[in-house]
Amino acid sequence: MSSVINFDTEMIRKYDRQGPRYTSYPTAVQFNREVDNDIYIEELDKSNQSNKSLSLYFHIPFCNSLCFYCACAKIITKKPERSIPYLERVYKELHHQAELISPNRVVEQLHFGGGTPTFLSDEQFEEMFEHIRKNFTLAPIEDREFSIEIDPRAVRASTIPLLHSLGFNRISLGVQDFDPKVQKAVNRIQSVEQTFDVIDAARAVGYKSVSVDLIYGLPCQSVESFKRTLDLVMQKRPDRLSIYSYAHIPNKVRSQRTLNADDLPDASTKLAIFEMTVNYLQKAGYVYIGMDHFALPDDELTQAKQNGTLQRNFQGYSTHADSDLLGFGMTSIGQVNDCFIQNMATEEEYFKGIDHCGLAVNRGYRLNKDDCIRRDIIQALMCQNRVSIDDINEQYNINFFDYFADEVTELLPMVEDKLITLGIENIVVTQAGQLLLRNIAMVFDAYIEPINNQVIFSRTI
Ligand code: SF4
């Protein structure tokens, strides 16, 4: 199958609806209070029998200023000292979780997200790594995927080489849009120079991959203005690009109420921006990985997509095989065996939990057999664009066509629209279905009904 996507506006319009991005299945909306510290301890204990590798996620919630569109869990403060008591708790949590994990298990993946991880000082990064090294066994350098989100507005010149020397080999830069009008509307003023300096510094010290995040659908954007942003970004030719669709959900995200809704591009402009972007990036030599992600042909993500080893997790697409994910910090999400675990949502509750017993689990979800079957199908659609019906039958001892009789009926219009082919052995996403992956996956989502009719997911575009 050709990897080039032909943009079919009518088809995208036809299928445009709210839906999850499937960084997990079930999604976090299903998490409940049945999962607590005790269940987490039980799951960690069980997981040690597998000797699976580990992935660590650290949530650093602090940001210097508020970007109005932002739906992340963050704390806005100009006071660097706010991070001191927070890190104390993260270290406590780190020691406690490490005690529950077999030392034979190695950390292959590590991610610092936020918030703004570069809110921390260089000394704090060194200190954190000291704690990580002391408590966990890190994989050999060539097997590591250590990544961090960088805000170019909040990073010192010394930090990029320091992070590389600590073992980070991938960075992703928040850019969103270079247009001054858009930046003003969303309260994120970031110069091209600041951004380019970080990319140059990362390349100079040898980071394996530099990724840039953009958002389309923001106030004051137009096809022309977003193309100018892409023109600028292309001057540095990042290895990867994530182009997210802005989800305007002011009923859920308070700061979005500050945005002037009249400035938002209408649905057809937003679709036109997306179309221009897909065509632009493919012409520039990027490969569409799936769900907003593009990468250069020699990037590991592209190779993983081509050889069928692509994975999807809370950080988006990844090349790493299945590992258990341990989360640290407020709101962080972990996944151990077939169980999701999420920490307390506020700093206060997180501190209270950690001070009490070293863990701060708030909620989570234990997958049952049906969830696992659906998760595997959705993961296969999102990553390999193909589901082996034989494999599912064999692994779960079911008859796919009996078990999913309703879903198969629901898939038939997609077969007619040539988004998928459906045979006895396989479901295969066609080239036309690539941009509608989430719609195809949603057929297998048992929880897709809107909750209280509220908008909780972003739309396809
Ligand atoms: S977009 Fe990033 S920097 Fe801006 S408020 Fe959100 S987490 Fe902070």
Tab-separated table of C-alpha atoms and ligand atoms in Angstrom:
chain	number	residue	atom	x	y	z
A	1	MET	CA	0.000	0.000	0.000
A	2	SER	CA	1.307	3.460	-0.885
A	3	SER	CA	2.165	5.560	2.153
A	4	VAL	CA	0.967	8.748	0.435
A	5	ILE	CA	-2.422	9.967	1.653
A	6	ASN	CA	-4.816	11.570	-0.828
A	7	PHE	CA	-6.968	14.003	1.082
A	8	ASP	CA	-10.675	13.324	0.492
A	9	THR	CA	-12.487	16.362	1.913
A	10	GLU	CA	-15.978	14.975	1.467
A	11	MET	CA	-15.154	11.714	3.214
A	12	ILE	CA	-13.550	13.504	6.151
A	13	ARG	CA	-16.529	15.801	6.441
A	14	LYS	CA	-18.884	12.815	6.347
A	15	TYR	CA	-17.140	11.059	9.235
A	16	ASP	CA	-16.244	14.122	11.332
A	17	ARG	CA	-17.436	13.510	14.889
A	18	GLN	CA	-16.119	13.591	18.420
A	19	GLY	CA	-13.930	10.688	19.377
A	20	PRO	CA	-10.976	9.628	21.511
A	21	ARG	CA	-7.382	9.720	20.311
A	22	TYR	CA	-6.888	6.217	21.729
A	23	THR	CA	-3.633	6.696	23.569
A	24	SER	CA	-5.287	4.048	25.733
A	25	TYR	CA	-8.301	1.748	25.610
A	26	PRO	CA	-10.493	2.122	27.531
A	27	THR	CA	-9.832	5.852	27.715
A	28	ALA	CA	-9.317	7.750	30.984
A	29	VAL	CA	-13.026	8.622	31.016
A	30	GLN	CA	-13.694	5.061	32.239
A	31	PHE	CA	-11.261	5.247	35.154
A	32	ASN	CA	-12.932	4.643	38.521
A	33	ARG	CA	-12.170	4.583	42.243
A	34	GLU	CA	-12.043	0.790	42.445
A	35	VAL	CA	-8.341	1.016	41.706
A	36	ASP	CA	-6.454	2.340	44.723
A	37	ASN	CA	-3.022	2.048	46.345
A	38	ASP	CA	-3.634	-1.555	47.430
A	39	ILE	CA	-4.695	-2.703	43.968
A	40	TYR	CA	-1.651	-0.959	42.510
A	41	ILE	CA	0.679	-2.761	44.929
A	42	GLU	CA	-0.985	-6.066	44.010
A	43	GLU	CA	-0.576	-5.375	40.267
A	44	LEU	CA	3.081	-4.335	40.676
A	45	ASP	CA	3.775	-7.531	42.555
A	46	LYS	CA	2.133	-9.628	39.832
A	47	SER	CA	3.964	-7.725	37.106
A	48	ASN	CA	7.367	-8.674	38.519
A	49	GLN	CA	6.797	-12.250	37.355
A	50	SER	CA	6.893	-11.087	33.744
A	51	ASN	CA	10.247	-9.268	33.880
A	52	LYS	CA	8.869	-6.831	31.297
A	53	SER	CA	10.932	-3.695	30.708
A	54	LEU	CA	9.819	-0.459	32.316
A	55	SER	CA	8.757	2.930	31.090
A	56	LEU	CA	8.792	5.840	33.569
A	57	TYR	CA	6.709	8.993	33.245
A	58	PHE	CA	7.369	12.097	35.357
A	59	HIS	CA	4.798	14.856	35.411
A	60	ILE	CA	6.253	18.326	36.077
A	61	PRO	CA	3.168	20.547	36.290
A	62	PHE	CA	4.673	24.034	36.599
A	63	CYS	CA	4.442	26.691	33.867
A	64	ASN	CA	5.461	30.355	33.932
A	65	SER	CA	2.346	31.541	32.137
A	66	LEU	CA	-0.985	30.227	30.932
A	67	CYS	CA	-1.616	29.341	27.289
A	68	PHE	CA	-5.357	29.842	26.992
A	69	TYR	CA	-6.019	26.754	24.847
A	70	CYS	CA	-4.248	24.366	27.214
A	71	ALA	CA	-6.071	21.368	28.720
A	72	CYS	CA	-3.017	19.867	30.474
A	73	ALA	CA	-2.719	19.407	34.240
A	74	LYS	CA	-0.586	22.416	35.169
A	75	ILE	CA	0.176	24.930	37.899
A	76	ILE	CA	0.889	28.459	36.758
A	77	THR	CA	3.559	30.141	38.859
A	78	LYS	CA	6.553	32.403	38.481
A	79	LYS	CA	8.134	31.038	41.652
A	80	PRO	CA	10.839	28.440	40.948
A	81	GLU	CA	10.796	27.369	44.618
A	82	ARG	CA	7.298	25.899	44.120
A	83	SER	CA	9.043	22.887	42.577
A	84	ILE	CA	11.048	22.040	45.731
A	85	PRO	CA	8.282	20.453	47.865
A	86	TYR	CA	6.862	18.864	44.733
A	87	LEU	CA	10.123	17.116	43.846
A	88	GLU	CA	10.511	15.967	47.444
A	89	ARG	CA	7.237	14.062	47.018
A	90	VAL	CA	8.261	12.726	43.609
A	91	TYR	CA	11.458	11.313	45.173
A	92	LYS	CA	9.456	9.696	47.950
A	93	GLU	CA	7.134	8.159	45.403
A	94	LEU	CA	10.109	7.032	43.315
A	95	HIS	CA	11.702	5.244	46.276
A	96	HIS	CA	8.431	3.647	47.259
A	97	GLN	CA	7.561	2.353	43.790
A	98	ALA	CA	11.142	1.165	43.226
A	99	GLU	CA	10.910	-0.969	46.371
A	100	LEU	CA	7.929	-2.746	44.823
A	101	ILE	CA	9.699	-3.461	41.527
A	102	SER	CA	12.145	-6.288	40.842
A	103	PRO	CA	15.679	-4.879	40.287
A	104	ASN	CA	15.998	-7.225	37.279
A	105	ARG	CA	13.603	-5.046	35.331
A	106	VAL	CA	15.263	-2.396	33.204
A	107	VAL	CA	14.043	1.070	32.285
A	108	GLU	CA	14.030	1.379	28.504
A	109	GLN	CA	11.716	4.332	28.176
A	110	LEU	CA	11.499	7.513	30.193
A	111	HIS	CA	9.487	10.649	29.567
A	112	PHE	CA	9.297	14.025	31.284
A	113	GLY	CA	6.069	15.836	30.482
A	114	GLY	CA	4.029	18.639	31.859
A	115	GLY	CA	3.360	21.388	32.431
A	116	THR	CA	6.831	22.548	31.574
A	117	PRO	CA	9.618	20.140	32.568
A	118	THR	CA	12.216	22.846	31.832
A	119	PHE	CA	10.713	24.868	34.684
A	120	LEU	CA	13.221	22.846	36.758
A	121	SER	CA	16.778	24.086	37.234
A	122	ASP	CA	19.798	22.207	35.896
A	123	GLU	CA	20.660	21.196	39.465
A	124	GLN	CA	17.173	19.761	39.929
A	125	PHE	CA	17.496	17.708	36.737
A	126	GLU	CA	20.813	16.309	37.983
A	127	GLU	CA	19.296	15.553	41.359
A	128	MET	CA	16.299	13.806	39.765
A	129	PHE	CA	18.545	11.633	37.671
A	130	GLU	CA	20.579	10.735	40.700
A	131	HIS	CA	17.394	9.438	42.320
A	132	ILE	CA	16.303	7.595	39.174
A	133	ARG	CA	19.702	5.917	38.754
A	134	LYS	CA	19.888	4.929	42.406
A	135	ASN	CA	16.452	3.345	42.389
A	136	PHE	CA	16.106	1.766	38.948
A	137	THR	CA	18.251	-0.226	36.550
A	138	LEU	CA	18.625	1.727	33.318
A	139	ALA	CA	18.895	-0.125	29.987
A	140	PRO	CA	22.116	0.174	27.947
A	141	ILE	CA	22.302	3.530	26.138
A	142	GLU	CA	21.524	2.050	22.692
A	143	ASP	CA	18.237	0.562	23.977
A	144	ARG	CA	16.945	3.717	25.629
A	145	GLU	CA	14.236	6.075	24.490
A	146	PHE	CA	14.448	9.001	26.921
A	147	SER	CA	12.401	12.001	25.900
A	148	ILE	CA	11.422	15.361	27.302
A	149	GLU	CA	9.029	18.145	26.363
A	150	ILE	CA	10.778	21.490	25.957
A	151	ASP	CA	9.208	24.915	26.096
A	152	PRO	CA	11.674	27.070	24.090
A	153	ARG	CA	10.516	30.116	26.073
A	154	ALA	CA	11.603	28.522	29.342
A	155	VAL	CA	14.927	26.830	28.767
A	156	ARG	CA	18.473	27.906	29.589
A	157	ALA	CA	21.282	27.463	27.035
A	158	SER	CA	23.009	25.047	29.432
A	159	THR	CA	19.967	22.769	29.822
A	160	ILE	CA	19.888	21.145	26.373
A	161	PRO	CA	23.478	19.733	26.589
A	162	LEU	CA	22.945	18.854	30.248
A	163	LEU	CA	19.823	16.793	29.483
A	164	HIS	CA	21.701	15.000	26.714
A	165	SER	CA	24.551	14.176	29.081
A	166	LEU	CA	21.986	12.766	31.534
A	167	GLY	CA	20.765	10.352	28.860
A	168	PHE	CA	17.883	12.082	27.072
A	169	ASN	CA	18.011	11.333	23.355
A	170	ARG	CA	14.731	12.839	22.123
A	171	ILE	CA	13.176	16.223	22.611
A	172	SER	CA	9.848	17.597	21.551
A	173	LEU	CA	9.328	21.326	21.303
A	174	GLY	CA	6.022	23.034	21.886
A	175	VAL	CA	5.572	25.619	19.125
A	176	GLN	CA	1.841	25.565	18.207
A	177	ASP	CA	2.012	28.528	15.789
A	178	PHE	CA	4.528	31.216	14.838
A	179	ASP	CA	1.958	33.779	13.714
A	180	PRO	CA	2.122	36.822	16.058
A	181	LYS	CA	-1.651	37.332	15.917
A	182	VAL	CA	-2.335	33.728	16.883
A	183	GLN	CA	0.333	33.833	19.596
A	184	LYS	CA	-1.242	36.943	21.081
A	185	ALA	CA	-4.743	35.439	20.977
A	186	VAL	CA	-3.640	32.308	22.859
A	187	ASN	CA	-1.220	34.117	25.203
A	188	ARG	CA	1.871	32.272	24.050
A	189	ILE	CA	4.494	34.631	22.667
A	190	GLN	CA	7.409	32.624	21.320
A	191	SER	CA	9.912	33.847	18.767
A	192	VAL	CA	11.236	31.867	15.844
A	193	GLU	CA	14.786	32.560	17.092
A	194	GLN	CA	14.106	31.086	20.547
A	195	THR	CA	12.765	27.947	18.908
A	196	PHE	CA	15.528	27.611	16.317
A	197	ASP	CA	18.207	28.111	18.985
A	198	VAL	CA	16.891	25.088	20.892
A	199	ILE	CA	16.780	22.940	17.737
A	200	ASP	CA	20.331	23.990	16.791
A	201	ALA	CA	21.582	23.284	20.313
A	202	ALA	CA	19.923	19.834	20.316
A	203	ARG	CA	21.437	18.924	16.955
A	204	ALA	CA	24.862	20.206	17.989
A	205	VAL	CA	25.045	17.801	20.932
A	206	GLY	CA	23.590	14.844	19.010
A	207	TYR	CA	19.993	14.229	20.095
A	208	LYS	CA	18.658	11.311	18.080
A	209	SER	CA	15.382	13.026	17.273
A	210	VAL	CA	13.860	16.498	17.398
A	211	SER	CA	10.101	16.778	17.263
A	212	VAL	CA	7.907	19.875	16.889
A	213	ASP	CA	4.316	20.183	18.088
A	214	LEU	CA	1.861	22.443	16.258
A	215	ILE	CA	-1.858	22.999	16.775
A	216	TYR	CA	-4.397	23.836	14.070
A	217	GLY	CA	-7.816	25.281	14.759
A	218	LEU	CA	-6.526	28.032	17.076
A	219	PRO	CA	-8.000	31.558	17.015
A	220	CYS	CA	-6.974	33.823	14.124
A	221	GLN	CA	-5.474	30.972	12.107
A	222	SER	CA	-6.012	30.754	8.368
A	223	VAL	CA	-4.657	28.438	5.693
A	224	GLU	CA	-2.147	31.119	4.680
A	225	SER	CA	-1.000	31.904	8.211
A	226	PHE	CA	-0.546	28.235	9.108
A	227	LYS	CA	1.382	27.671	5.876
A	228	ARG	CA	3.760	30.460	6.916
A	229	THR	CA	4.311	28.619	10.214
A	230	LEU	CA	5.029	25.390	8.315
A	231	ASP	CA	7.442	27.268	6.005
A	232	LEU	CA	9.366	28.465	9.056
A	233	VAL	CA	9.369	25.059	10.763
A	234	MET	CA	10.637	23.445	7.555
A	235	GLN	CA	13.759	25.596	7.704
A	236	LYS	CA	14.870	23.250	10.519
A	237	ARG	CA	13.309	20.060	9.132
A	238	PRO	CA	12.464	18.359	12.445
A	239	ASP	CA	12.571	14.557	12.467
A	240	ARG	CA	8.982	14.388	13.652
A	241	LEU	CA	5.956	16.659	13.669
A	242	SER	CA	2.784	16.369	15.700
A	243	ILE	CA	-0.047	18.445	14.308
A	244	TYR	CA	-2.857	18.422	16.838
A	245	SER	CA	-6.407	19.496	16.220
A	246	TYR	CA	-7.473	22.091	18.791
A	247	ALA	CA	-10.468	20.885	20.795
A	248	HIS	CA	-12.550	23.830	21.988
A	249	ILE	CA	-14.286	22.543	25.132
A	250	PRO	CA	-14.756	25.639	27.308
A	251	ASN	CA	-17.304	23.780	29.459
A	252	LYS	CA	-14.437	21.546	30.604
A	253	VAL	CA	-11.349	23.758	30.217
A	254	ARG	CA	-11.857	27.025	32.052
A	255	SER	CA	-8.987	28.958	30.433
A	256	GLN	CA	-10.490	28.371	26.983
A	257	ARG	CA	-13.335	30.691	28.005
A	258	THR	CA	-10.785	33.510	27.712
A	259	LEU	CA	-10.493	32.871	23.972
A	260	ASN	CA	-12.718	34.839	21.688
A	261	ALA	CA	-14.874	32.141	20.067
A	262	ASP	CA	-15.492	34.466	17.084
A	263	ASP	CA	-11.780	34.268	16.261
A	264	LEU	CA	-11.823	30.488	15.918
A	265	PRO	CA	-11.598	29.255	12.333
A	266	ASP	CA	-14.897	27.754	11.191
A	267	ALA	CA	-15.155	24.037	10.407
A	268	SER	CA	-14.405	24.410	6.697
A	269	THR	CA	-11.354	26.619	7.323
A	270	LYS	CA	-10.092	24.162	9.894
A	271	LEU	CA	-10.535	21.336	7.434
A	272	ALA	CA	-8.752	23.355	4.741
A	273	ILE	CA	-5.808	23.979	7.119
A	274	PHE	CA	-5.623	20.266	7.820
A	275	GLU	CA	-5.759	19.413	4.119
A	276	MET	CA	-3.051	21.934	3.280
A	277	THR	CA	-0.895	20.552	6.119
A	278	VAL	CA	-1.226	16.914	5.055
A	279	ASN	CA	-0.382	17.771	1.450
A	280	TYR	CA	2.407	20.170	2.424
A	281	LEU	CA	4.188	17.731	4.720
A	282	GLN	CA	3.937	14.816	2.323
A	283	LYS	CA	5.354	16.996	-0.456
A	284	ALA	CA	8.163	17.944	1.918
A	285	GLY	CA	9.014	14.234	2.261
A	286	TYR	CA	7.291	13.381	5.551
A	287	VAL	CA	5.437	10.122	6.075
A	288	TYR	CA	2.031	10.129	7.759
A	289	ILE	CA	2.357	7.843	10.792
A	290	GLY	CA	-1.236	8.139	11.968
A	291	MET	CA	-3.308	10.333	14.325
A	292	ASP	CA	-1.607	13.729	13.712
A	293	HIS	CA	1.951	12.372	13.572
A	294	PHE	CA	4.405	12.774	10.699
A	295	ALA	CA	8.032	11.656	10.507
A	296	LEU	CA	10.926	11.684	8.055
A	297	PRO	CA	11.436	8.420	6.131
A	298	ASP	CA	14.611	7.487	8.033
A	299	ASP	CA	13.089	8.171	11.460
A	300	GLU	CA	12.542	5.155	13.738
A	301	LEU	CA	8.790	5.850	13.851
A	302	THR	CA	8.519	5.510	10.078
A	303	GLN	CA	10.576	2.330	10.109
A	304	ALA	CA	8.427	0.934	12.938
A	305	LYS	CA	5.283	1.739	10.969
A	306	GLN	CA	6.727	-0.028	7.931
A	307	ASN	CA	7.888	-3.143	9.761
A	308	GLY	CA	4.749	-3.469	11.907
A	309	THR	CA	6.306	-2.740	15.322
A	310	LEU	CA	4.705	0.662	15.972
A	311	GLN	CA	3.103	1.073	19.422
A	312	ARG	CA	0.722	3.615	20.882
A	313	ASN	CA	0.737	4.757	24.493
A	314	PHE	CA	-0.058	7.824	26.602
A	315	GLN	CA	2.756	9.772	24.935
A	316	GLY	CA	1.439	9.030	21.430
A	317	TYR	CA	3.277	6.758	18.991
A	318	SER	CA	6.400	4.938	20.089
A	319	THR	CA	8.818	2.367	18.734
A	320	HIS	CA	9.072	0.541	22.003
A	321	ALA	CA	7.673	-2.879	22.638
A	322	ASP	CA	5.192	-3.443	25.362
A	323	SER	CA	6.481	-2.378	28.785
A	324	ASP	CA	4.911	-1.576	32.136
A	325	LEU	CA	4.487	2.148	32.656
A	326	LEU	CA	5.052	3.713	36.079
A	327	GLY	CA	3.806	7.270	36.602
A	328	PHE	CA	5.192	9.818	39.072
A	329	GLY	CA	3.716	13.145	40.088
A	330	MET	CA	0.201	14.556	40.222
A	331	THR	CA	-2.245	13.262	37.570
A	332	SER	CA	0.375	10.930	36.086
A	333	ILE	CA	-0.980	7.748	34.512
A	334	GLY	CA	0.631	4.334	34.719
A	335	GLN	CA	-0.192	0.988	33.188
A	336	VAL	CA	0.833	-2.279	34.805
A	337	ASN	CA	-0.333	-5.611	33.414
A	338	ASP	CA	-3.903	-4.935	32.271
A	339	CYS	CA	-4.529	-2.172	34.779
A	340	PHE	CA	-4.401	1.626	34.445
A	341	ILE	CA	-3.505	3.720	37.472
A	342	GLN	CA	-3.834	7.491	37.808
A	343	ASN	CA	-2.468	9.665	40.601
A	344	MET	CA	-4.342	12.357	42.503
A	345	ALA	CA	-5.425	15.330	40.396
A	346	THR	CA	-4.318	18.229	42.590
A	347	GLU	CA	-0.994	19.053	44.184
A	348	GLU	CA	-2.591	19.114	47.622
A	349	GLU	CA	-4.139	15.644	47.307
A	350	TYR	CA	-0.964	14.277	45.762
A	351	PHE	CA	1.166	15.593	48.662
A	352	LYS	CA	-1.305	14.188	51.179
A	353	GLY	CA	-1.202	10.734	49.588
A	354	ILE	CA	2.581	10.603	49.329
A	355	ASP	CA	3.096	11.935	52.867
A	356	HIS	CA	0.716	9.322	54.170
A	357	CYS	CA	2.096	6.169	52.515
A	358	GLY	CA	4.398	6.958	49.586
A	359	LEU	CA	1.702	6.364	46.945
A	360	ALA	CA	-1.101	8.635	45.716
A	361	VAL	CA	-3.343	6.544	43.468
A	362	ASN	CA	-6.645	8.274	42.837
A	363	ARG	CA	-8.370	6.017	40.328
A	364	GLY	CA	-7.758	3.614	37.477
A	365	TYR	CA	-9.225	0.774	35.514
A	366	ARG	CA	-8.758	-2.988	35.465
A	367	LEU	CA	-9.410	-4.381	32.007
A	368	ASN	CA	-11.657	-7.418	31.655
A	369	LYS	CA	-11.332	-9.915	28.814
A	370	ASP	CA	-13.679	-7.974	26.519
A	371	ASP	CA	-11.672	-4.768	27.116
A	372	CYS	CA	-8.447	-6.606	26.265
A	373	ILE	CA	-9.840	-7.953	22.982
A	374	ARG	CA	-11.078	-4.502	21.973
A	375	ARG	CA	-7.829	-2.854	23.112
A	376	ASP	CA	-5.769	-5.193	20.921
A	377	ILE	CA	-7.988	-4.528	17.903
A	378	ILE	CA	-7.875	-0.747	18.392
A	379	GLN	CA	-4.098	-0.809	18.919
A	380	ALA	CA	-3.675	-2.880	15.726
A	381	LEU	CA	-5.845	-0.459	13.736
A	382	MET	CA	-4.058	2.638	15.049
A	383	CYS	CA	-0.530	1.257	14.647
A	384	GLN	CA	-0.435	-1.484	12.024
A	385	ASN	CA	-3.586	-0.371	10.164
A	386	ARG	CA	-4.490	-4.032	10.009
A	387	VAL	CA	-6.196	-6.526	12.305
A	388	SER	CA	-5.442	-10.219	11.960
A	389	ILE	CA	-8.758	-11.899	12.694
A	390	ASP	CA	-7.022	-15.268	13.072
A	391	ASP	CA	-4.690	-13.870	15.718
A	392	ILE	CA	-7.585	-12.415	17.716
A	393	ASN	CA	-9.562	-15.668	17.470
A	394	GLU	CA	-6.576	-17.695	18.562
A	395	GLN	CA	-5.445	-15.419	21.363
A	396	TYR	CA	-8.858	-14.999	22.949
A	397	ASN	CA	-10.533	-18.201	21.888
A	398	ILE	CA	-13.477	-16.475	20.191
A	399	ASN	CA	-15.129	-16.503	16.798
A	400	PHE	CA	-14.604	-12.936	15.625
A	401	PHE	CA	-17.623	-12.797	13.339
A	402	ASP	CA	-19.957	-14.091	16.060
A	403	TYR	CA	-18.434	-12.030	18.833
A	404	PHE	CA	-18.437	-8.804	16.800
A	405	ALA	CA	-21.575	-9.366	14.697
A	406	ASP	CA	-22.900	-5.831	15.432
A	407	GLU	CA	-19.514	-4.204	14.862
A	408	VAL	CA	-19.112	-6.012	11.537
A	409	THR	CA	-22.479	-4.610	10.429
A	410	GLU	CA	-21.309	-1.158	11.498
A	411	LEU	CA	-18.143	-1.574	9.457
A	412	LEU	CA	-20.001	-2.272	6.201
A	413	PRO	CA	-20.570	1.403	5.242
A	414	MET	CA	-16.829	1.908	5.765
A	415	VAL	CA	-16.160	-0.967	3.399
A	416	GLU	CA	-18.484	0.698	0.875
A	417	ASP	CA	-16.688	3.998	1.360
A	418	LYS	CA	-13.401	2.142	0.785
A	419	LEU	CA	-11.942	3.128	4.159
A	420	ILE	CA	-11.253	-0.521	4.980
A	421	THR	CA	-11.299	-3.936	3.392
A	422	LEU	CA	-12.925	-6.678	5.423
A	423	GLY	CA	-12.063	-10.285	4.673
A	424	ILE	CA	-12.255	-13.606	6.486
A	425	GLU	CA	-8.685	-13.197	7.718
A	426	ASN	CA	-8.057	-9.467	8.051
A	427	ILE	CA	-9.394	-5.973	8.418
A	428	VAL	CA	-7.110	-3.648	6.509
A	429	VAL	CA	-7.269	0.154	6.616
A	430	THR	CA	-6.971	1.514	3.090
A	431	GLN	CA	-5.077	4.605	2.094
A	432	ALA	CA	-8.378	6.546	2.209
A	433	GLY	CA	-9.016	5.323	5.767
A	434	GLN	CA	-5.686	6.533	7.148
A	435	LEU	CA	-7.024	9.943	8.162
A	436	LEU	CA	-10.102	8.388	9.755
A	437	LEU	CA	-8.380	5.852	11.983
A	438	ARG	CA	-10.187	6.958	15.102
A	439	ASN	CA	-13.577	6.578	13.412
A	440	ILE	CA	-12.739	3.019	12.412
A	441	ALA	CA	-11.413	2.267	15.918
A	442	MET	CA	-14.551	3.760	17.501
A	443	VAL	CA	-16.617	0.908	16.040
A	444	PHE	CA	-14.862	-1.412	18.517
A	445	ASP	CA	-15.162	0.955	21.499
A	446	ALA	CA	-17.772	-0.405	23.897
A	447	TYR	CA	-17.972	2.889	25.814
A	448	ILE	CA	-18.361	5.390	23.022
A	449	GLU	CA	-21.763	6.857	23.959
A	450	PRO	CA	-21.417	10.495	25.025
A	451	ILE	CA	-21.451	10.872	28.799
A	452	ASN	CA	-24.350	13.138	29.893
A	453	ASN	CA	-24.316	14.449	26.319
A	454	GLN	CA	-21.246	16.520	27.140
A	455	VAL	CA	-18.469	17.121	24.654
A	456	ILE	CA	-15.555	15.176	26.105
A	457	PHE	CA	-13.427	14.314	23.084
A	458	SER	CA	-12.074	16.332	20.201
A	459	ARG	CA	-13.507	15.943	16.713
A	460	THR	CA	-11.880	13.978	13.897
A	461	ILE	CA	-10.625	17.304	12.483
B	1	SF4	S1	0.630	24.631	26.714
B	1	SF4	FE1	2.378	23.918	27.882
B	1	SF4	S2	3.344	25.821	28.595
B	1	SF4	FE2	1.282	26.393	27.963
B	1	SF4	S3	0.053	26.279	29.845
B	1	SF4	FE3	-0.102	24.282	28.812
B	1	SF4	S4	1.445	22.996	29.711
B	1	SF4	FE4	1.942	25.133	30.223
